[in-house]
mmCIF file of N, CA and C in Angstrom:
data_model
loop_
_atom_site.group_PDB
_atom_site.id
_atom_site.type_symbol
_atom_site.label_atom_id
_atom_site.label_comp_id
_atom_site.label_asym_id
_atom_site.label_seq_id
_atom_site.Cartn_x
_atom_site.Cartn_y
_atom_site.Cartn_z
ATOM 1 N N MET A 1 0.831 -1.103 -0.088
ATOM 2 C CA MET A 1 -0.049 0.024 0.028
ATOM 3 C C MET A 1 0.815 1.208 -0.054
ATOM 4 N N GLU A 2 0.497 2.047 -1.037
ATOM 5 C CA GLU A 2 1.401 3.263 -1.151
ATOM 6 C C GLU A 2 0.831 4.405 -0.250
ATOM 7 N N HIS A 3 1.712 5.260 0.256
ATOM 8 C CA HIS A 3 1.234 6.362 1.079
ATOM 9 C C HIS A 3 1.640 7.678 0.268
ATOM 10 N N PHE A 4 0.778 8.581 0.115
ATOM 11 C CA PHE A 4 0.882 9.780 -0.473
ATOM 12 C C PHE A 4 0.866 11.054 0.409
ATOM 13 N N GLN A 5 1.849 11.884 0.269
ATOM 14 C CA GLN A 5 1.755 12.984 1.227
ATOM 15 C C GLN A 5 1.493 14.258 0.327
ATOM 16 N N ARG A 6 0.519 15.060 0.942
ATOM 17 C CA ARG A 6 0.151 16.199 0.269
ATOM 18 C C ARG A 6 1.095 17.400 0.288
ATOM 19 N N THR A 7 1.623 17.877 -0.822
ATOM 20 C CA THR A 7 2.664 18.642 -0.907
ATOM 21 C C THR A 7 2.354 20.157 -0.591
ATOM 22 N N GLY A 8 1.083 20.515 -0.830
ATOM 23 C CA GLY A 8 0.562 21.889 -0.560
ATOM 24 C C GLY A 8 -0.493 22.046 0.478
ATOM 25 N N PRO A 9 -0.753 23.245 0.746
ATOM 26 C CA PRO A 9 -1.945 23.303 1.893
ATOM 27 C C PRO A 9 -3.276 23.031 1.369
ATOM 28 N N ILE A 10 -4.077 22.551 2.174
ATOM 29 C CA ILE A 10 -5.361 22.221 1.895
ATOM 30 C C ILE A 10 -6.337 23.504 1.963
ATOM 31 N N GLU A 11 -6.921 23.817 0.890
ATOM 32 C CA GLU A 11 -7.499 24.993 0.831
ATOM 33 C C GLU A 11 -8.943 24.974 1.468
ATOM 34 N N SER A 12 -9.269 25.556 2.604
ATOM 35 C CA SER A 12 -10.611 25.614 3.110
ATOM 36 C C SER A 12 -11.668 26.370 2.228
ATOM 37 N N ASP A 13 -12.995 26.181 2.467
ATOM 38 C CA ASP A 13 -14.060 26.736 1.851
ATOM 39 C C ASP A 13 -13.909 28.462 2.086
ATOM 40 N N THR A 14 -13.561 28.646 3.285
ATOM 41 C CA THR A 14 -13.374 30.242 3.506
ATOM 42 C C THR A 14 -12.454 30.779 2.741
ATOM 43 N N GLU A 15 -11.190 30.092 2.438
ATOM 44 C CA GLU A 15 -10.158 30.529 1.666
ATOM 45 C C GLU A 15 -10.408 30.647 0.233
ATOM 46 N N LYS A 16 -11.334 29.765 -0.336
ATOM 47 C CA LYS A 16 -11.813 29.705 -1.735
ATOM 48 C C LYS A 16 -12.582 31.080 -1.953
ATOM 49 N N LEU A 17 -13.417 31.555 -0.914
ATOM 50 C CA LEU A 17 -14.206 32.633 -1.186
ATOM 51 C C LEU A 17 -13.816 33.821 -0.905
ATOM 52 N N THR A 18 -14.179 34.947 -1.530
ATOM 53 C CA THR A 18 -13.754 36.321 -1.235
ATOM 54 C C THR A 18 -14.542 36.838 -0.169
ATOM 55 N N ALA A 19 -14.132 37.937 0.634
ATOM 56 C CA ALA A 19 -15.009 38.473 1.631
ATOM 57 C C ALA A 19 -16.342 38.884 1.204
ATOM 58 N N ARG A 20 -16.504 39.316 -0.046
ATOM 59 C CA ARG A 20 -17.856 39.642 -0.601
ATOM 60 C C ARG A 20 -18.706 38.456 -0.763
ATOM 61 N N GLU A 21 -18.090 37.452 -1.483
ATOM 62 C CA GLU A 21 -18.651 36.033 -1.590
ATOM 63 C C GLU A 21 -19.150 35.516 -0.282
ATOM 64 N N LEU A 22 -18.506 35.644 0.844
ATOM 65 C CA LEU A 22 -18.738 35.131 2.204
ATOM 66 C C LEU A 22 -20.031 35.968 2.703
ATOM 67 N N GLU A 23 -20.108 37.424 2.493
ATOM 68 C CA GLU A 23 -21.192 38.132 2.856
ATOM 69 C C GLU A 23 -22.408 37.580 2.062
ATOM 70 N N VAL A 24 -22.296 37.442 0.827
ATOM 71 C CA VAL A 24 -23.442 37.063 -0.014
ATOM 72 C C VAL A 24 -23.974 35.698 0.451
ATOM 73 N N LEU A 25 -23.090 34.683 0.653
ATOM 74 C CA LEU A 25 -23.285 33.322 1.131
ATOM 75 C C LEU A 25 -24.116 33.325 2.290
ATOM 76 N N SER A 26 -23.660 34.263 3.321
ATOM 77 C CA SER A 26 -24.273 34.375 4.552
ATOM 78 C C SER A 26 -25.651 34.850 4.497
ATOM 79 N N LEU A 27 -25.990 35.880 3.622
ATOM 80 C CA LEU A 27 -27.122 36.307 3.313
ATOM 81 C C LEU A 27 -28.268 35.469 2.724
ATOM 82 N N ILE A 28 -27.756 34.616 1.599
ATOM 83 C CA ILE A 28 -28.616 33.728 0.910
ATOM 84 C C ILE A 28 -28.953 32.630 1.841
ATOM 85 N N ALA A 29 -28.031 32.244 2.691
ATOM 86 C CA ALA A 29 -28.158 31.310 3.600
ATOM 87 C C ALA A 29 -29.373 31.556 4.654
ATOM 88 N N LYS A 30 -29.611 32.791 4.943
ATOM 89 C CA LYS A 30 -30.693 33.148 5.802
ATOM 90 C C LYS A 30 -32.009 33.455 5.064
ATOM 91 N N GLY A 31 -32.094 33.066 3.847
ATOM 92 C CA GLY A 31 -33.338 33.110 3.012
ATOM 93 C C GLY A 31 -33.493 34.263 2.308
ATOM 94 N N LEU A 32 -32.509 35.111 2.155
ATOM 95 C CA LEU A 32 -32.886 36.396 1.514
ATOM 96 C C LEU A 32 -32.678 36.104 -0.059
ATOM 97 N N ARG A 33 -33.557 36.819 -0.688
ATOM 98 C CA ARG A 33 -33.808 36.737 -2.294
ATOM 99 C C ARG A 33 -32.483 37.563 -2.654
ATOM 100 N N ASN A 34 -32.303 37.453 -3.987
ATOM 101 C CA ASN A 34 -31.312 38.111 -4.697
ATOM 102 C C ASN A 34 -31.441 39.589 -4.626
ATOM 103 N N ALA A 35 -32.732 40.019 -4.892
ATOM 104 C CA ALA A 35 -33.010 41.508 -4.731
ATOM 105 C C ALA A 35 -32.796 42.103 -3.357
ATOM 106 N N ASP A 36 -33.064 41.045 -2.381
ATOM 107 C CA ASP A 36 -32.790 41.636 -0.950
ATOM 108 C C ASP A 36 -31.290 41.720 -0.594
ATOM 109 N N VAL A 37 -30.672 40.678 -1.109
ATOM 110 C CA VAL A 37 -29.163 40.790 -0.790
ATOM 111 C C VAL A 37 -28.642 41.878 -1.464
ATOM 112 N N ALA A 38 -28.991 42.299 -2.728
ATOM 113 C CA ALA A 38 -28.499 43.468 -3.415
ATOM 114 C C ALA A 38 -28.734 44.785 -2.731
ATOM 115 N N GLN A 39 -29.931 44.779 -2.232
ATOM 116 C CA GLN A 39 -30.311 46.060 -1.527
ATOM 117 C C GLN A 39 -29.612 46.063 -0.265
ATOM 118 N N ALA A 40 -29.369 45.002 0.553
ATOM 119 C CA ALA A 40 -28.527 45.083 1.786
ATOM 120 C C ALA A 40 -27.131 45.373 1.578
ATOM 121 N N LEU A 41 -26.492 45.131 0.498
ATOM 122 C CA LEU A 41 -25.191 45.298 0.112
ATOM 123 C C LEU A 41 -25.009 46.515 -0.724
ATOM 124 N N GLY A 42 -25.955 47.193 -1.325
ATOM 125 C CA GLY A 42 -25.798 48.203 -2.160
ATOM 126 C C GLY A 42 -25.228 47.932 -3.497
ATOM 127 N N LEU A 43 -25.679 46.764 -3.883
ATOM 128 C CA LEU A 43 -25.042 46.256 -5.209
ATOM 129 C C LEU A 43 -26.320 45.961 -6.258
ATOM 130 N N ALA A 44 -25.951 45.756 -7.580
ATOM 131 C CA ALA A 44 -26.887 45.456 -8.449
ATOM 132 C C ALA A 44 -27.404 44.002 -8.226
ATOM 133 N N GLU A 45 -28.587 43.672 -8.624
ATOM 134 C CA GLU A 45 -28.867 42.216 -8.539
ATOM 135 C C GLU A 45 -28.180 41.333 -9.495
ATOM 136 N N THR A 46 -27.749 41.905 -10.690
ATOM 137 C CA THR A 46 -26.808 41.039 -11.492
ATOM 138 C C THR A 46 -25.475 40.809 -10.872
ATOM 139 N N THR A 47 -25.106 41.615 -10.079
ATOM 140 C CA THR A 47 -23.724 41.488 -9.410
ATOM 141 C C THR A 47 -23.898 40.288 -8.399
ATOM 142 N N ILE A 48 -24.914 40.376 -7.693
ATOM 143 C CA ILE A 48 -25.246 39.199 -6.595
ATOM 144 C C ILE A 48 -25.383 37.798 -7.334
ATOM 145 N N ALA A 49 -26.078 37.912 -8.506
ATOM 146 C CA ALA A 49 -26.174 36.573 -9.188
ATOM 147 C C ALA A 49 -24.834 36.149 -9.731
ATOM 148 N N THR A 50 -23.986 37.094 -10.039
ATOM 149 C CA THR A 50 -22.540 36.816 -10.458
ATOM 150 C C THR A 50 -21.797 36.200 -9.296
ATOM 151 N N HIS A 51 -21.996 36.758 -8.196
ATOM 152 C CA HIS A 51 -21.167 36.327 -6.902
ATOM 153 C C HIS A 51 -21.806 34.834 -6.493
ATOM 154 N N ILE A 52 -23.179 34.604 -6.586
ATOM 155 C CA ILE A 52 -23.722 33.434 -6.407
ATOM 156 C C ILE A 52 -23.127 32.200 -7.228
ATOM 157 N N LYS A 53 -23.033 32.589 -8.547
ATOM 158 C CA LYS A 53 -22.441 31.613 -9.607
ATOM 159 C C LYS A 53 -20.999 31.240 -9.130
ATOM 160 N N ALA A 54 -20.210 32.185 -8.706
ATOM 161 C CA ALA A 54 -18.848 31.889 -8.251
ATOM 162 C C ALA A 54 -18.894 31.132 -7.006
ATOM 163 N N ILE A 55 -19.876 31.453 -6.251
ATOM 164 C CA ILE A 55 -19.707 30.669 -4.976
ATOM 165 C C ILE A 55 -20.134 29.207 -5.186
ATOM 166 N N TYR A 56 -21.068 29.038 -5.924
ATOM 167 C CA TYR A 56 -21.477 27.493 -6.363
ATOM 168 C C TYR A 56 -20.267 26.883 -7.034
ATOM 169 N N ARG A 57 -19.659 27.551 -7.921
ATOM 170 C CA ARG A 57 -18.565 26.943 -8.727
ATOM 171 C C ARG A 57 -17.508 26.538 -7.645
ATOM 172 N N LYS A 58 -17.037 27.485 -6.772
ATOM 173 C CA LYS A 58 -15.979 27.310 -5.841
ATOM 174 C C LYS A 58 -16.207 26.163 -4.855
ATOM 175 N N LEU A 59 -17.519 26.103 -4.518
ATOM 176 C CA LEU A 59 -17.884 25.173 -3.376
ATOM 177 C C LEU A 59 -18.294 23.840 -4.085
ATOM 178 N N GLY A 60 -18.531 23.714 -5.434
ATOM 179 C CA GLY A 60 -19.064 22.496 -6.166
ATOM 180 C C GLY A 60 -20.369 22.234 -5.723
ATOM 181 N N ILE A 61 -21.240 23.225 -5.506
ATOM 182 C CA ILE A 61 -22.617 23.101 -5.221
ATOM 183 C C ILE A 61 -23.583 23.611 -6.435
ATOM 184 N N SER A 62 -24.905 23.369 -6.277
ATOM 185 C CA SER A 62 -25.710 23.875 -7.284
ATOM 186 C C SER A 62 -27.138 24.392 -6.730
ATOM 187 N N THR A 63 -27.290 24.446 -5.306
ATOM 188 C CA THR A 63 -28.646 24.983 -4.867
ATOM 189 C C THR A 63 -28.396 25.710 -3.704
ATOM 190 N N ARG A 64 -29.427 26.565 -3.429
ATOM 191 C CA ARG A 64 -29.357 27.386 -2.258
ATOM 192 C C ARG A 64 -29.369 26.543 -0.826
ATOM 193 N N ALA A 65 -29.972 25.464 -1.111
ATOM 194 C CA ALA A 65 -29.995 24.555 0.223
ATOM 195 C C ALA A 65 -28.633 24.190 0.502
ATOM 196 N N GLU A 66 -27.781 23.680 -0.547
ATOM 197 C CA GLU A 66 -26.430 23.379 -0.273
ATOM 198 C C GLU A 66 -25.634 24.645 0.167
ATOM 199 N N ALA A 67 -25.913 25.768 -0.291
ATOM 200 C CA ALA A 67 -25.307 26.961 0.169
ATOM 201 C C ALA A 67 -25.517 27.078 1.705
ATOM 202 N N ALA A 68 -26.796 26.871 2.077
ATOM 203 C CA ALA A 68 -27.041 27.166 3.424
ATOM 204 C C ALA A 68 -26.198 26.144 4.369
ATOM 205 N N VAL A 69 -26.264 24.777 3.868
ATOM 206 C CA VAL A 69 -25.475 23.733 4.597
ATOM 207 C C VAL A 69 -23.965 24.270 4.807
ATOM 208 N N HIS A 70 -23.252 24.816 3.703
ATOM 209 C CA HIS A 70 -21.959 25.185 3.783
ATOM 210 C C HIS A 70 -21.907 26.421 4.638
ATOM 211 N N ALA A 71 -22.847 27.479 4.711
ATOM 212 C CA ALA A 71 -22.860 28.622 5.393
ATOM 213 C C ALA A 71 -22.867 28.246 7.019
ATOM 214 N N ASN A 72 -23.683 27.218 7.200
ATOM 215 C CA ASN A 72 -23.865 26.760 8.729
ATOM 216 C C ASN A 72 -22.673 26.294 9.120
ATOM 217 N N ARG A 73 -22.023 25.532 8.303
ATOM 218 C CA ARG A 73 -20.850 24.721 8.721
ATOM 219 C C ARG A 73 -19.641 25.698 9.032
ATOM 220 N N LEU A 74 -19.694 26.872 8.194
ATOM 221 C CA LEU A 74 -18.691 27.750 8.390
ATOM 222 C C LEU A 74 -18.898 28.728 9.256
ATOM 223 N N GLY A 75 -20.215 28.586 10.032
ATOM 224 C CA GLY A 75 -20.479 29.580 11.106
ATOM 225 C C GLY A 75 -21.034 30.705 10.609
ATOM 226 N N LEU A 76 -21.519 31.036 9.284
ATOM 227 C CA LEU A 76 -22.016 32.326 8.804
ATOM 228 C C LEU A 76 -23.492 32.557 9.057
ATOM 229 N N THR A 77 -24.119 31.625 9.599
ATOM 230 C CA THR A 77 -25.578 31.923 9.919
ATOM 231 C C THR A 77 -25.941 32.129 11.403
#
C-alpha cells in the first residue's frame, strides 16, 4: 500500500471565497432573495447573481439549500 503526502496546503472553503462572496453566502443562507441581498449590500441584482454563480462553482454546489449547509458549517448563519 502506497502512502501519498500532500505537498501543498489544503484550501478551506473560506479561503476559496472572497470576503464579498462570504457576505453574499451568509445572506442567501438566511433565506434572502437576490433582490434583498443586493439592497442590503448596495449592489446590483446582476452582481449578486454573479457572486452566487462564483460561490456555487468554488464550493462545487448547485442549490441554495447546499449553500445554506456550507454557510452553517462555516458559522456564517
